[in-house]
Amino acid sequence: MTGSILTLVFLFFVILTVAKGVRIVPQGFEYTVERFGKYTHTLKPGLALLVPYVYSVGRKINMMEQVLDVPSQDVITKDNAVVRVDGVVFFQVLDAAKAAYEVANLEQATIALVMTNIRTAIGSMDLDESLSKRDEINSRLLKVVDDATAPWGVKVNRIELKDIQPPQNLIDSMARQMKAEREKRAAILEAEGLRSAEILRAEGEKQAAVLEAEGRREAAFRDAEARERLAEAEARATMMVSQAIAKGDMQAINYFIADKYVQALKAFATAPNQKLLLMPLETTGVLGSLAGIAEIAKSALEKDAPAKPAPPRPRDPA
């Protein structure tokens, strides 16, 4: 019975020894090896054999890229505005030994370092700059934190600010300001549109006035030309009548008087006011004037017609 117990104890000791000596490191991890508590080397992914009770696994380090959430915190900007900021950090361990023995708590130290530098970066900017220059803040944080974590065997790949939230009263004020800016731009655009419309209307009226003036000038020129030709015609008619009178042709006098007589009657007849004409007319004088006009026309036609050849004289009989 005692021998069986010893055998079982021995078998348990052997199994425990083998378990302590054989280590399987999964992909994406590295294990540090300590000899009596002192770091000696690092185990890579795969199967590894250790001397039991002399060597032991110290820290199991994740070598894959990891993500840390940065808790939100209140930050005061350069212009004394309070904003609430949070973010994320993407980092990867490059040296397992440094990550295990250079810093006590790698994740906590990284988060504290990022939060401190967020306060420093945003505190040096105005509120408008902190809201509009997020990429610049991310770049500054990445450079500072990456340099600070390099002795820990860590590579910080990216730092992103997730949210920069001003207080509610400041958000309401910014909303009113943006609304006022939009209304201002709308008023400016409307005023510019009205001005352009007035300019176009004025240009159209100017062109219409110019065209109307040119039309009046052309009409006046035509009227003057017509009056000039009428005056020339009257002058020639008067000259012809004067020449006929000088030659003793009384029919020309009758034509001249009849023409003036007819024009006077025409003026009376076309007057716009109401009229009633009672005029003693001598039928003989009017007929004589008309006869004189006919004689003048006949004489003019005879002068313009070609001379007819004289009829042949009859021959005397022998």
PDB file of N, CA and C in Angstrom, residues 87-130:
ATOM      1  N   GLY A  87     -10.285  59.442 -26.957  1.00  0.00           N
ATOM      2  CA  GLY A  87      -9.593  58.967 -28.151  1.00  0.00           C
ATOM      3  C   GLY A  87      -9.247  57.495 -28.054  1.00  0.00           C
ATOM      4  N   VAL A  88      -8.468  57.039 -29.049  1.00  0.00           N
ATOM      5  CA  VAL A  88      -7.995  55.651 -29.094  1.00  0.00           C
ATOM      6  C   VAL A  88      -6.518  55.651 -29.469  1.00  0.00           C
ATOM      7  N   VAL A  89      -5.811  54.609 -29.002  1.00  0.00           N
ATOM      8  CA  VAL A  89      -4.382  54.454 -29.278  1.00  0.00           C
ATOM      9  C   VAL A  89      -4.160  53.072 -29.884  1.00  0.00           C
ATOM     10  N   PHE A  90      -3.425  53.038 -30.975  1.00  0.00           N
ATOM     11  CA  PHE A  90      -3.044  51.779 -31.623  1.00  0.00           C
ATOM     12  C   PHE A  90      -1.535  51.595 -31.423  1.00  0.00           C
ATOM     13  N   PHE A  91      -1.143  50.502 -30.736  1.00  0.00           N
ATOM     14  CA  PHE A  91       0.278  50.293 -30.451  1.00  0.00           C
ATOM     15  C   PHE A  91       0.616  48.816 -30.639  1.00  0.00           C
ATOM     16  N   GLN A  92       1.910  48.552 -30.726  1.00  0.00           N
ATOM     17  CA  GLN A  92       2.400  47.183 -30.901  1.00  0.00           C
ATOM     18  C   GLN A  92       3.715  47.033 -30.150  1.00  0.00           C
ATOM     19  N   VAL A  93       3.872  45.888 -29.436  1.00  0.00           N
ATOM     20  CA  VAL A  93       5.105  45.609 -28.702  1.00  0.00           C
ATOM     21  C   VAL A  93       6.128  45.040 -29.679  1.00  0.00           C
ATOM     22  N   LEU A  94       7.297  45.651 -29.711  1.00  0.00           N
ATOM     23  CA  LEU A  94       8.379  45.170 -30.571  1.00  0.00           C
ATOM     24  C   LEU A  94       9.439  44.396 -29.781  1.00  0.00           C
ATOM     25  N   ASP A  95       9.620  44.733 -28.528  1.00  0.00           N
ATOM     26  CA  ASP A  95      10.619  44.070 -27.686  1.00  0.00           C
ATOM     27  C   ASP A  95       9.904  43.558 -26.434  1.00  0.00           C
ATOM     28  N   ALA A  96       9.751  42.257 -26.361  1.00  0.00           N
ATOM     29  CA  ALA A  96       9.000  41.671 -25.244  1.00  0.00           C
ATOM     30  C   ALA A  96       9.706  41.889 -23.919  1.00  0.00           C
ATOM     31  N   ALA A  97      11.026  41.819 -23.899  1.00  0.00           N
ATOM     32  CA  ALA A  97      11.756  41.976 -22.644  1.00  0.00           C
ATOM     33  C   ALA A  97      11.585  43.383 -22.075  1.00  0.00           C
ATOM     34  N   LYS A  98      11.699  44.421 -22.947  1.00  0.00           N
ATOM     35  CA  LYS A  98      11.518  45.786 -22.471  1.00  0.00           C
ATOM     36  C   LYS A  98      10.094  46.023 -22.002  1.00  0.00           C
ATOM     37  N   ALA A  99       9.122  45.516 -22.761  1.00  0.00           N
ATOM     38  CA  ALA A  99       7.728  45.707 -22.369  1.00  0.00           C
ATOM     39  C   ALA A  99       7.418  45.020 -21.049  1.00  0.00           C
ATOM     40  N   ALA A 100       8.166  43.940 -20.735  1.00  0.00           N
ATOM     41  CA  ALA A 100       7.908  43.194 -19.507  1.00  0.00           C
ATOM     42  C   ALA A 100       8.613  43.788 -18.294  1.00  0.00           C
ATOM     43  N   TYR A 101       9.816  44.358 -18.497  1.00  0.00           N
ATOM     44  CA  TYR A 101      10.632  44.730 -17.340  1.00  0.00           C
ATOM     45  C   TYR A 101      10.961  46.219 -17.260  1.00  0.00           C
ATOM     46  N   GLU A 102      10.652  47.013 -18.330  1.00  0.00           N
ATOM     47  CA  GLU A 102      10.951  48.444 -18.278  1.00  0.00           C
ATOM     48  C   GLU A 102       9.794  49.257 -17.708  1.00  0.00           C
ATOM     49  N   VAL A 103       8.591  48.728 -17.711  1.00  0.00           N
ATOM     50  CA  VAL A 103       7.430  49.430 -17.192  1.00  0.00           C
ATOM     51  C   VAL A 103       6.563  48.422 -16.458  1.00  0.00           C
ATOM     52  N   ALA A 104       5.973  48.874 -15.333  1.00  0.00           N
ATOM     53  CA  ALA A 104       5.214  47.944 -14.503  1.00  0.00           C
ATOM     54  C   ALA A 104       3.895  47.557 -15.162  1.00  0.00           C
ATOM     55  N   ASN A 105       3.151  48.556 -15.653  1.00  0.00           N
ATOM     56  CA  ASN A 105       1.857  48.287 -16.290  1.00  0.00           C
ATOM     57  C   ASN A 105       1.853  49.047 -17.611  1.00  0.00           C
ATOM     58  N   LEU A 106       2.078  48.323 -18.687  1.00  0.00           N
ATOM     59  CA  LEU A 106       2.263  48.971 -19.981  1.00  0.00           C
ATOM     60  C   LEU A 106       1.010  49.714 -20.427  1.00  0.00           C
ATOM     61  N   GLU A 107      -0.144  49.114 -20.349  1.00  0.00           N
ATOM     62  CA  GLU A 107      -1.369  49.737 -20.836  1.00  0.00           C
ATOM     63  C   GLU A 107      -1.731  50.967 -20.006  1.00  0.00           C
ATOM     64  N   GLN A 108      -1.632  50.859 -18.703  1.00  0.00           N
ATOM     65  CA  GLN A 108      -1.966  52.000 -17.859  1.00  0.00           C
ATOM     66  C   GLN A 108      -0.995  53.156 -18.085  1.00  0.00           C
ATOM     67  N   ALA A 109       0.264  52.845 -18.234  1.00  0.00           N
ATOM     68  CA  ALA A 109       1.257  53.889 -18.478  1.00  0.00           C
ATOM     69  C   ALA A 109       1.021  54.572 -19.821  1.00  0.00           C
ATOM     70  N   THR A 110       0.662  53.792 -20.837  1.00  0.00           N
ATOM     71  CA  THR A 110       0.403  54.377 -22.155  1.00  0.00           C
ATOM     72  C   THR A 110      -0.814  55.291 -22.117  1.00  0.00           C
ATOM     73  N   ILE A 111      -1.872  54.873 -21.463  1.00  0.00           N
ATOM     74  CA  ILE A 111      -3.077  55.703 -21.381  1.00  0.00           C
ATOM     75  C   ILE A 111      -2.793  56.998 -20.622  1.00  0.00           C
ATOM     76  N   ALA A 112      -2.067  56.897 -19.507  1.00  0.00           N
ATOM     77  CA  ALA A 112      -1.745  58.103 -18.740  1.00  0.00           C
ATOM     78  C   ALA A 112      -0.892  59.068 -19.559  1.00  0.00           C
ATOM     79  N   LEU A 113       0.035  58.522 -20.322  1.00  0.00           N
ATOM     80  CA  LEU A 113       0.892  59.381 -21.150  1.00  0.00           C
ATOM     81  C   LEU A 113       0.092  60.075 -22.240  1.00  0.00           C
ATOM     82  N   VAL A 114      -0.837  59.360 -22.880  1.00  0.00           N
ATOM     83  CA  VAL A 114      -1.661  59.958 -23.936  1.00  0.00           C
ATOM     84  C   VAL A 114      -2.578  61.032 -23.368  1.00  0.00           C
ATOM     85  N   MET A 115      -3.202  60.789 -22.235  1.00  0.00           N
ATOM     86  CA  MET A 115      -4.106  61.774 -21.644  1.00  0.00           C
ATOM     87  C   MET A 115      -3.363  63.051 -21.254  1.00  0.00           C
ATOM     88  N   THR A 116      -2.171  62.903 -20.740  1.00  0.00           N
ATOM     89  CA  THR A 116      -1.381  64.083 -20.374  1.00  0.00           C
ATOM     90  C   THR A 116      -1.027  64.922 -21.597  1.00  0.00           C
ATOM     91  N   ASN A 117      -0.625  64.256 -22.651  1.00  0.00           N
ATOM     92  CA  ASN A 117      -0.240  65.001 -23.858  1.00  0.00           C
ATOM     93  C   ASN A 117      -1.460  65.580 -24.583  1.00  0.00           C
ATOM     94  N   ILE A 118      -2.632  64.967 -24.433  1.00  0.00           N
ATOM     95  CA  ILE A 118      -3.847  65.567 -24.997  1.00  0.00           C
ATOM     96  C   ILE A 118      -4.125  66.905 -24.322  1.00  0.00           C
ATOM     97  N   ARG A 119      -3.995  66.948 -22.987  1.00  0.00           N
ATOM     98  CA  ARG A 119      -4.201  68.219 -22.295  1.00  0.00           C
ATOM     99  C   ARG A 119      -3.186  69.263 -22.723  1.00  0.00           C
ATOM    100  N   THR A 120      -1.945  68.820 -22.948  1.00  0.00           N
ATOM    101  CA  THR A 120      -0.913  69.774 -23.368  1.00  0.00           C
ATOM    102  C   THR A 120      -1.181  70.309 -24.770  1.00  0.00           C
ATOM    103  N   ALA A 121      -1.555  69.425 -25.707  1.00  0.00           N
ATOM    104  CA  ALA A 121      -1.755  69.846 -27.098  1.00  0.00           C
ATOM    105  C   ALA A 121      -2.965  70.762 -27.240  1.00  0.00           C
ATOM    106  N   ILE A 122      -4.090  70.380 -26.645  1.00  0.00           N
ATOM    107  CA  ILE A 122      -5.308  71.198 -26.782  1.00  0.00           C
ATOM    108  C   ILE A 122      -5.212  72.466 -25.953  1.00  0.00           C
ATOM    109  N   GLY A 123      -4.514  72.409 -24.826  1.00  0.00           N
ATOM    110  CA  GLY A 123      -4.364  73.608 -24.006  1.00  0.00           C
ATOM    111  C   GLY A 123      -3.571  74.710 -24.667  1.00  0.00           C
ATOM    112  N   SER A 124      -2.793  74.382 -25.709  1.00  0.00           N
ATOM    113  CA  SER A 124      -2.021  75.403 -26.427  1.00  0.00           C
ATOM    114  C   SER A 124      -2.768  75.963 -27.636  1.00  0.00           C
ATOM    115  N   MET A 125      -4.013  75.568 -27.825  1.00  0.00           N
ATOM    116  CA  MET A 125      -4.800  76.016 -28.978  1.00  0.00           C
ATOM    117  C   MET A 125      -6.076  76.688 -28.519  1.00  0.00           C
ATOM    118  N   ASP A 126      -6.592  77.565 -29.417  1.00  0.00           N
ATOM    119  CA  ASP A 126      -7.925  78.119 -29.195  1.00  0.00           C
ATOM    120  C   ASP A 126      -8.976  77.050 -29.486  1.00  0.00           C
ATOM    121  N   LEU A 127     -10.214  77.376 -29.101  1.00  0.00           N
ATOM    122  CA  LEU A 127     -11.294  76.414 -29.320  1.00  0.00           C
ATOM    123  C   LEU A 127     -11.493  76.137 -30.804  1.00  0.00           C
ATOM    124  N   ASP A 128     -11.490  77.189 -31.618  1.00  0.00           N
ATOM    125  CA  ASP A 128     -11.686  76.997 -33.063  1.00  0.00           C
ATOM    126  C   ASP A 128     -10.574  76.148 -33.655  1.00  0.00           C
ATOM    127  N   GLU A 129      -9.328  76.365 -33.203  1.00  0.00           N
ATOM    128  CA  GLU A 129      -8.218  75.571 -33.718  1.00  0.00           C
ATOM    129  C   GLU A 129      -8.329  74.108 -33.282  1.00  0.00           C
ATOM    130  N   SER A 130      -8.715  73.885 -32.033  1.00  0.00           N
ATOM    131  CA  SER A 130      -8.836  72.506 -31.557  1.00  0.00           C
ATOM    132  C   SER A 130      -9.940  71.747 -32.269  1.00  0.00           C
TER     133      SER A 130
END
